[in-house]
PDB file of C-alpha atoms in Angstrom:
ATOM      1  CA  UNK A   1      79.499 109.019 144.702  1.00  0.00           C
ATOM      2  CA  UNK A   2      75.795 108.915 143.761  1.00  0.00           C
ATOM      3  CA  UNK A   3      74.857 111.193 146.551  1.00  0.00           C
ATOM      4  CA  UNK A   4      71.844 110.463 148.558  1.00  0.00           C
ATOM      5  CA  UNK A   5      69.195 108.880 146.560  1.00  0.00           C
ATOM      6  CA  UNK A   6      65.583 108.872 147.423  1.00  0.00           C
ATOM      7  CA  UNK A   7      62.753 107.280 146.037  1.00  0.00           C
ATOM      8  CA  UNK A   8      59.974 107.692 144.865  1.00  0.00           C
ATOM      9  CA  UNK A   9      60.795 111.441 143.473  1.00  0.00           C
ATOM     10  CA  UNK A  10      56.889 112.036 143.278  1.00  0.00           C
ATOM     11  CA  UNK A  11      54.148 110.107 144.763  1.00  0.00           C
ATOM     12  CA  UNK A  12      49.997 110.850 144.376  1.00  0.00           C
ATOM     13  CA  UNK A  13      47.744 108.931 146.554  1.00  0.00           C
ATOM     14  CA  UNK A  14      44.596 109.140 148.435  1.00  0.00           C
ATOM     15  CA  UNK A  15      43.712 109.612 151.716  1.00  0.00           C
ATOM     16  CA  UNK A  16      44.160 106.453 153.762  1.00  0.00           C
ATOM     17  CA  UNK A  17      46.598 104.487 151.752  1.00  0.00           C
ATOM     18  CA  UNK A  18      49.937 103.557 153.282  1.00  0.00           C
ATOM     19  CA  UNK A  19      52.768 105.450 152.053  1.00  0.00           C
ATOM     20  CA  UNK A  20      56.481 104.398 152.087  1.00  0.00           C
ATOM     21  CA  UNK A  21      59.301 106.882 151.071  1.00  0.00           C
ATOM     22  CA  UNK A  22      62.747 105.656 150.510  1.00  0.00           C
ATOM     23  CA  UNK A  23      66.215 106.748 151.225  1.00  0.00           C
ATOM     24  CA  UNK A  24      69.679 105.705 150.421  1.00  0.00           C
ATOM     25  CA  UNK A  25      72.605 107.653 152.152  1.00  0.00           C
ATOM     26  CA  UNK A  26      76.056 108.110 150.684  1.00  0.00           C
ATOM     27  CA  UNK A  27      78.138 104.997 151.322  1.00  0.00           C
ATOM     28  CA  UNK A  28      80.209 105.697 154.737  1.00  0.00           C
ATOM     29  CA  UNK A  29      77.924 108.405 156.137  1.00  0.00           C
ATOM     30  CA  UNK A  30      76.757 106.844 159.603  1.00  0.00           C
ATOM     31  CA  UNK A  31      74.058 109.614 160.489  1.00  0.00           C
ATOM     32  CA  UNK A  32      70.592 109.630 158.822  1.00  0.00           C
ATOM     33  CA  UNK A  33      67.864 112.300 158.862  1.00  0.00           C
ATOM     34  CA  UNK A  34      64.296 112.717 157.511  1.00  0.00           C
ATOM     35  CA  UNK A  35      63.046 116.301 157.163  1.00  0.00           C
ATOM     36  CA  UNK A  36      59.619 117.318 156.093  1.00  0.00           C
ATOM     37  CA  UNK A  37      59.041 121.166 154.244  1.00  0.00           C
ATOM     38  CA  UNK A  38      55.903 122.150 153.543  1.00  0.00           C
ATOM     39  CA  UNK A  39      55.233 126.437 152.628  1.00  0.00           C
ATOM     40  CA  UNK A  40      53.425 126.726 156.218  1.00  0.00           C
ATOM     41  CA  UNK A  41      55.943 125.146 158.671  1.00  0.00           C
ATOM     42  CA  UNK A  42      59.327 125.466 156.660  1.00  0.00           C
ATOM     43  CA  UNK A  43      61.975 122.255 156.968  1.00  0.00           C
ATOM     44  CA  UNK A  44      61.071 120.150 159.799  1.00  0.00           C
ATOM     45  CA  UNK A  45      63.199 117.504 161.430  1.00  0.00           C
ATOM     46  CA  UNK A  46      61.359 114.473 161.701  1.00  0.00           C
ATOM     47  CA  UNK A  47      64.143 111.665 162.910  1.00  0.00           C
ATOM     48  CA  UNK A  48      67.354 110.942 162.581  1.00  0.00           C
ATOM     49  CA  UNK A  49      69.565 107.756 163.011  1.00  0.00           C
ATOM     50  CA  UNK A  50      72.834 107.197 164.398  1.00  0.00           C
ATOM     51  CA  UNK A  51      74.688 103.953 163.180  1.00  0.00           C
ATOM     52  CA  UNK A  52      71.309 102.733 161.954  1.00  0.00           C
ATOM     53  CA  UNK A  53      69.885 103.783 165.642  1.00  0.00           C
ATOM     54  CA  UNK A  54      67.078 106.454 166.028  1.00  0.00           C
ATOM     55  CA  UNK A  55      68.212 109.014 168.132  1.00  0.00           C
ATOM     56  CA  UNK A  56      65.097 111.394 168.350  1.00  0.00           C
ATOM     57  CA  UNK A  57      61.877 111.013 166.850  1.00  0.00           C
ATOM     58  CA  UNK A  58      60.377 113.614 168.491  1.00  0.00           C
ATOM     59  CA  UNK A  59      59.743 115.393 165.551  1.00  0.00           C
ATOM     60  CA  UNK A  60      57.672 112.728 164.119  1.00  0.00           C
ATOM     61  CA  UNK A  61      54.140 114.240 163.789  1.00  0.00           C
ATOM     62  CA  UNK A  62      52.215 111.341 165.327  1.00  0.00           C
ATOM     63  CA  UNK A  63      51.598 107.706 165.577  1.00  0.00           C
ATOM     64  CA  UNK A  64      50.951 107.156 161.795  1.00  0.00           C
ATOM     65  CA  UNK A  65      54.731 108.063 160.744  1.00  0.00           C
ATOM     66  CA  UNK A  66      56.848 105.538 161.332  1.00  0.00           C
ATOM     67  CA  UNK A  67      60.853 105.078 160.449  1.00  0.00           C
ATOM     68  CA  UNK A  68      63.123 102.070 160.223  1.00  0.00           C
ATOM     69  CA  UNK A  69      66.813 101.988 159.487  1.00  0.00           C
ATOM     70  CA  UNK A  70      67.516  98.140 158.780  1.00  0.00           C
ATOM     71  CA  UNK A  71      71.114  98.504 157.761  1.00  0.00           C
ATOM     72  CA  UNK A  72      73.789 101.305 156.963  1.00  0.00           C
ATOM     73  CA  UNK A  73      72.663 101.729 153.586  1.00  0.00           C
ATOM     74  CA  UNK A  74      68.720 101.528 153.662  1.00  0.00           C
ATOM     75  CA  UNK A  75      65.982 103.803 155.412  1.00  0.00           C
ATOM     76  CA  UNK A  76      62.589 103.918 155.223  1.00  0.00           C
ATOM     77  CA  UNK A  77      59.461 106.436 156.351  1.00  0.00           C
ATOM     78  CA  UNK A  78      56.267 104.954 156.524  1.00  0.00           C
ATOM     79  CA  UNK A  79      52.980 107.033 156.838  1.00  0.00           C
ATOM     80  CA  UNK A  80      49.717 105.010 157.845  1.00  0.00           C
ATOM     81  CA  UNK A  81      46.888 105.824 157.030  1.00  0.00           C
ATOM     82  CA  UNK A  82      48.042 108.923 154.877  1.00  0.00           C
ATOM     83  CA  UNK A  83      46.094 112.268 155.487  1.00  0.00           C
ATOM     84  CA  UNK A  84      45.911 115.378 153.142  1.00  0.00           C
ATOM     85  CA  UNK A  85      47.522 117.288 155.608  1.00  0.00           C
ATOM     86  CA  UNK A  86      51.055 114.925 155.094  1.00  0.00           C
ATOM     87  CA  UNK A  87      51.345 116.620 151.598  1.00  0.00           C
ATOM     88  CA  UNK A  88      54.707 117.949 151.405  1.00  0.00           C
ATOM     89  CA  UNK A  89      58.116 117.664 150.562  1.00  0.00           C
ATOM     90  CA  UNK A  90      60.196 114.971 152.518  1.00  0.00           C
ATOM     91  CA  UNK A  91      63.707 115.088 152.355  1.00  0.00           C
ATOM     92  CA  UNK A  92      66.469 112.673 153.448  1.00  0.00           C
ATOM     93  CA  UNK A  93      69.830 113.829 154.437  1.00  0.00           C
ATOM     94  CA  UNK A  94      73.331 111.783 155.421  1.00  0.00           C
ATOM     95  CA  UNK A  95      76.482 112.841 157.078  1.00  0.00           C
ATOM     96  CA  UNK A  96      79.645 111.281 158.163  1.00  0.00           C
ATOM     97  CA  UNK A  97      80.197 111.197 162.472  1.00  0.00           C
ATOM     98  CA  UNK A  98      81.891 114.102 163.741  1.00  0.00           C
ATOM     99  CA  UNK A  99      81.334 116.400 160.934  1.00  0.00           C
ATOM    100  CA  UNK A 100      78.457 119.263 160.098  1.00  0.00           C
ATOM    101  CA  UNK A 101      78.284 118.558 156.391  1.00  0.00           C
ATOM    102  CA  UNK A 102      74.757 117.512 155.611  1.00  0.00           C
ATOM    103  CA  UNK A 103      74.137 115.927 152.098  1.00  0.00           C
ATOM    104  CA  UNK A 104      70.337 116.125 151.138  1.00  0.00           C
ATOM    105  CA  UNK A 105      68.808 113.854 148.318  1.00  0.00           C
ATOM    106  CA  UNK A 106      66.567 115.619 145.705  1.00  0.00           C
ATOM    107  CA  UNK A 107      63.255 114.833 148.009  1.00  0.00           C
ATOM    108  CA  UNK A 108      60.049 113.160 147.811  1.00  0.00           C
ATOM    109  CA  UNK A 109      57.315 115.167 147.077  1.00  0.00           C
ATOM    110  CA  UNK A 110      53.795 113.778 148.319  1.00  0.00           C
ATOM    111  CA  UNK A 111      50.612 114.779 147.513  1.00  0.00           C
ATOM    112  CA  UNK A 112      47.665 113.142 149.469  1.00  0.00           C
ATOM    113  CA  UNK A 113      44.153 113.694 147.616  1.00  0.00           C
TER     114      UNK A 113
ATOM    115  CA  UNK B   1      71.966 124.091 170.436  1.00  0.00           C
ATOM    116  CA  UNK B   2      71.768 127.865 170.325  1.00  0.00           C
ATOM    117  CA  UNK B   3      69.081 129.715 168.681  1.00  0.00           C
ATOM    118  CA  UNK B   4      69.779 131.662 165.650  1.00  0.00           C
ATOM    119  CA  UNK B   5      68.216 134.767 164.587  1.00  0.00           C
ATOM    120  CA  UNK B   6      68.055 136.232 161.058  1.00  0.00           C
ATOM    121  CA  UNK B   7      66.175 138.575 158.709  1.00  0.00           C
ATOM    122  CA  UNK B   8      63.470 137.090 157.134  1.00  0.00           C
ATOM    123  CA  UNK B   9      64.416 138.581 153.725  1.00  0.00           C
ATOM    124  CA  UNK B  10      66.995 140.790 151.833  1.00  0.00           C
ATOM    125  CA  UNK B  11      67.556 141.771 148.282  1.00  0.00           C
ATOM    126  CA  UNK B  12      71.059 142.564 146.281  1.00  0.00           C
ATOM    127  CA  UNK B  13      71.923 143.938 143.177  1.00  0.00           C
ATOM    128  CA  UNK B  14      73.566 141.501 140.861  1.00  0.00           C
ATOM    129  CA  UNK B  15      77.505 141.636 140.867  1.00  0.00           C
ATOM    130  CA  UNK B  16      77.470 143.192 144.380  1.00  0.00           C
ATOM    131  CA  UNK B  17      78.033 141.617 147.417  1.00  0.00           C
ATOM    132  CA  UNK B  18      75.475 140.012 149.499  1.00  0.00           C
ATOM    133  CA  UNK B  19      76.058 140.115 153.184  1.00  0.00           C
ATOM    134  CA  UNK B  20      73.671 138.006 155.331  1.00  0.00           C
ATOM    135  CA  UNK B  21      73.882 138.408 159.169  1.00  0.00           C
ATOM    136  CA  UNK B  22      73.091 135.985 161.843  1.00  0.00           C
ATOM    137  CA  UNK B  23      72.744 136.624 165.913  1.00  0.00           C
ATOM    138  CA  UNK B  24      73.677 133.673 167.732  1.00  0.00           C
ATOM    139  CA  UNK B  25      74.002 135.486 170.944  1.00  0.00           C
ATOM    140  CA  UNK B  26      73.693 132.494 173.679  1.00  0.00           C
ATOM    141  CA  UNK B  27      76.388 130.059 171.307  1.00  0.00           C
ATOM    142  CA  UNK B  28      78.667 128.024 173.441  1.00  0.00           C
ATOM    143  CA  UNK B  29      82.480 127.521 173.009  1.00  0.00           C
ATOM    144  CA  UNK B  30      82.205 124.000 171.328  1.00  0.00           C
ATOM    145  CA  UNK B  31      79.112 125.150 169.224  1.00  0.00           C
ATOM    146  CA  UNK B  32      80.287 125.377 165.001  1.00  0.00           C
ATOM    147  CA  UNK B  33      78.512 128.271 162.795  1.00  0.00           C
ATOM    148  CA  UNK B  34      77.265 126.471 159.741  1.00  0.00           C
ATOM    149  CA  UNK B  35      75.498 127.965 156.877  1.00  0.00           C
ATOM    150  CA  UNK B  36      73.499 126.244 154.170  1.00  0.00           C
ATOM    151  CA  UNK B  37      71.311 127.333 151.319  1.00  0.00           C
ATOM    152  CA  UNK B  38      68.484 126.008 149.781  1.00  0.00           C
ATOM    153  CA  UNK B  39      67.746 126.955 145.680  1.00  0.00           C
ATOM    154  CA  UNK B  40      64.150 126.717 145.342  1.00  0.00           C
ATOM    155  CA  UNK B  41      62.560 122.966 145.221  1.00  0.00           C
ATOM    156  CA  UNK B  42      66.125 121.187 146.034  1.00  0.00           C
ATOM    157  CA  UNK B  43      67.300 120.385 149.130  1.00  0.00           C
ATOM    158  CA  UNK B  44      69.883 122.460 151.084  1.00  0.00           C
ATOM    159  CA  UNK B  45      73.047 122.863 150.094  1.00  0.00           C
ATOM    160  CA  UNK B  46      76.244 123.092 152.548  1.00  0.00           C
ATOM    161  CA  UNK B  47      78.423 126.745 152.077  1.00  0.00           C
ATOM    162  CA  UNK B  48      80.215 126.927 154.782  1.00  0.00           C
ATOM    163  CA  UNK B  49      81.151 126.474 158.856  1.00  0.00           C
ATOM    164  CA  UNK B  50      83.282 128.070 161.710  1.00  0.00           C
ATOM    165  CA  UNK B  51      84.618 127.993 164.949  1.00  0.00           C
ATOM    166  CA  UNK B  52      86.532 131.488 165.619  1.00  0.00           C
ATOM    167  CA  UNK B  53      88.149 132.181 162.846  1.00  0.00           C
ATOM    168  CA  UNK B  54      87.011 133.705 159.588  1.00  0.00           C
ATOM    169  CA  UNK B  55      86.524 131.132 156.825  1.00  0.00           C
ATOM    170  CA  UNK B  56      86.715 131.608 152.969  1.00  0.00           C
ATOM    171  CA  UNK B  57      85.876 129.114 150.471  1.00  0.00           C
ATOM    172  CA  UNK B  58      85.266 128.655 146.614  1.00  0.00           C
ATOM    173  CA  UNK B  59      81.385 130.137 147.254  1.00  0.00           C
ATOM    174  CA  UNK B  60      81.783 132.373 150.241  1.00  0.00           C
ATOM    175  CA  UNK B  61      83.542 133.895 153.135  1.00  0.00           C
ATOM    176  CA  UNK B  62      82.306 133.623 156.786  1.00  0.00           C
ATOM    177  CA  UNK B  63      82.989 136.584 159.104  1.00  0.00           C
ATOM    178  CA  UNK B  64      82.400 135.344 162.847  1.00  0.00           C
ATOM    179  CA  UNK B  65      82.690 138.576 165.499  1.00  0.00           C
ATOM    180  CA  UNK B  66      85.528 138.024 168.520  1.00  0.00           C
ATOM    181  CA  UNK B  67      82.589 137.487 171.022  1.00  0.00           C
ATOM    182  CA  UNK B  68      81.266 135.316 168.671  1.00  0.00           C
ATOM    183  CA  UNK B  69      77.762 136.410 169.028  1.00  0.00           C
ATOM    184  CA  UNK B  70      77.226 137.136 165.631  1.00  0.00           C
ATOM    185  CA  UNK B  71      78.527 136.267 162.259  1.00  0.00           C
ATOM    186  CA  UNK B  72      77.851 137.299 158.893  1.00  0.00           C
ATOM    187  CA  UNK B  73      77.965 135.115 155.413  1.00  0.00           C
ATOM    188  CA  UNK B  74      79.224 137.118 152.558  1.00  0.00           C
ATOM    189  CA  UNK B  75      78.705 136.084 148.980  1.00  0.00           C
ATOM    190  CA  UNK B  76      81.603 138.860 147.066  1.00  0.00           C
ATOM    191  CA  UNK B  77      79.537 139.063 143.460  1.00  0.00           C
ATOM    192  CA  UNK B  78      75.839 137.839 143.713  1.00  0.00           C
ATOM    193  CA  UNK B  79      74.441 136.505 140.940  1.00  0.00           C
ATOM    194  CA  UNK B  80      70.847 135.624 139.901  1.00  0.00           C
ATOM    195  CA  UNK B  81      71.893 131.714 140.786  1.00  0.00           C
ATOM    196  CA  UNK B  82      72.143 132.900 144.348  1.00  0.00           C
ATOM    197  CA  UNK B  83      68.601 133.570 145.045  1.00  0.00           C
ATOM    198  CA  UNK B  84      67.701 131.070 147.870  1.00  0.00           C
ATOM    199  CA  UNK B  85      66.880 130.916 151.403  1.00  0.00           C
ATOM    200  CA  UNK B  86      70.106 130.944 153.572  1.00  0.00           C
ATOM    201  CA  UNK B  87      69.965 129.370 156.434  1.00  0.00           C
ATOM    202  CA  UNK B  88      72.431 129.614 159.529  1.00  0.00           C
ATOM    203  CA  UNK B  89      72.836 127.080 162.241  1.00  0.00           C
ATOM    204  CA  UNK B  90      74.757 126.659 165.341  1.00  0.00           C
ATOM    205  CA  UNK B  91      75.785 122.925 166.626  1.00  0.00           C
ATOM    206  CA  UNK B  92      78.407 121.118 168.359  1.00  0.00           C
ATOM    207  CA  UNK B  93      79.518 118.230 166.020  1.00  0.00           C
ATOM    208  CA  UNK B  94      79.211 116.053 169.233  1.00  0.00           C
ATOM    209  CA  UNK B  95      77.795 112.672 168.566  1.00  0.00           C
ATOM    210  CA  UNK B  96      73.891 112.265 168.554  1.00  0.00           C
ATOM    211  CA  UNK B  97      73.872 115.861 167.729  1.00  0.00           C
ATOM    212  CA  UNK B  98      70.661 117.007 165.614  1.00  0.00           C
ATOM    213  CA  UNK B  99      70.216 119.323 162.693  1.00  0.00           C
ATOM    214  CA  UNK B 100      67.734 121.721 163.168  1.00  0.00           C
ATOM    215  CA  UNK B 101      66.950 124.438 160.111  1.00  0.00           C
ATOM    216  CA  UNK B 102      65.160 127.629 161.256  1.00  0.00           C
ATOM    217  CA  UNK B 103      63.221 129.820 158.900  1.00  0.00           C
ATOM    218  CA  UNK B 104      66.246 131.557 157.344  1.00  0.00           C
ATOM    219  CA  UNK B 105      67.128 134.460 155.056  1.00  0.00           C
ATOM    220  CA  UNK B 106      65.148 134.456 151.646  1.00  0.00           C
ATOM    221  CA  UNK B 107      67.768 136.491 149.744  1.00  0.00           C
ATOM    222  CA  UNK B 108      66.660 137.512 146.411  1.00  0.00           C
ATOM    223  CA  UNK B 109      69.530 138.555 143.604  1.00  0.00           C
ATOM    224  CA  UNK B 110      67.993 141.185 141.165  1.00  0.00           C
ATOM    225  CA  UNK B 111      68.877 142.214 137.726  1.00  0.00           C
TER     226      UNK B 111
END
C-alpha cells in the first residue's frame, strides 16, 4: 500500500489567496483526520470523518477553514482567504474502524506571506 | 478521553534503555494506552498500545501499572535515531472517537 498521500508537499502563497490541501487515505480505512502543527501550538486536531461524514469539526479555527470528504478515497482542506498565521504543517491521517493505529501522511507545509 | 501527563523532555545515553513515563490517573476501564512518536518533521508514527497487560513488539515495551493509572514506554537500547517527541494517548476504540495529541515528551538520545 502506498500509505496516506498528501498534496502538495509544499505551498507558498500570498495572504488572501485560496489554499486547497488534498489527502488520499489508505484504501479500506474509514476514519480520516486533519491536523495542523506549529511550534507554538503543537499538533492540533482540526476535524475528523467517519465513513465520509464529519464527526467533529470543533478544532477548525474559523470559518475560513472548510473540509470535505466526497468519497472514501479523497478529502480536501480548504482555507479561504489564507492569512500568515495559517502557516503550518498540515497532516492527514487515516485508520480503520475499531483500531487505534493512525497512519499519517508526510504533511503539507504551508507558508502564507 | 482521559487526560495524560508526560514530562516535557528527557535525555538518554545511546545504548541505554529509555524509560518514558505517562500518568493517566482518570483512565476508564475501556480506554487503551497508545504511544506514538514523531521524528523531526515527519508525521507521528504508531509504536505500541495496551489495555491492561504489558505489551512488547519489535520497537518497544509498554508497562502498565496494575491500577492502570500510569504507564511506561521502554526503548530497550536507545539509538540516535530514537530522538523524537513521544506521545502518550488514552482513548477508547469506539466508533466516532477522536484522536488528540498532547505536547508529549521530547527524548534526546545522546552519543
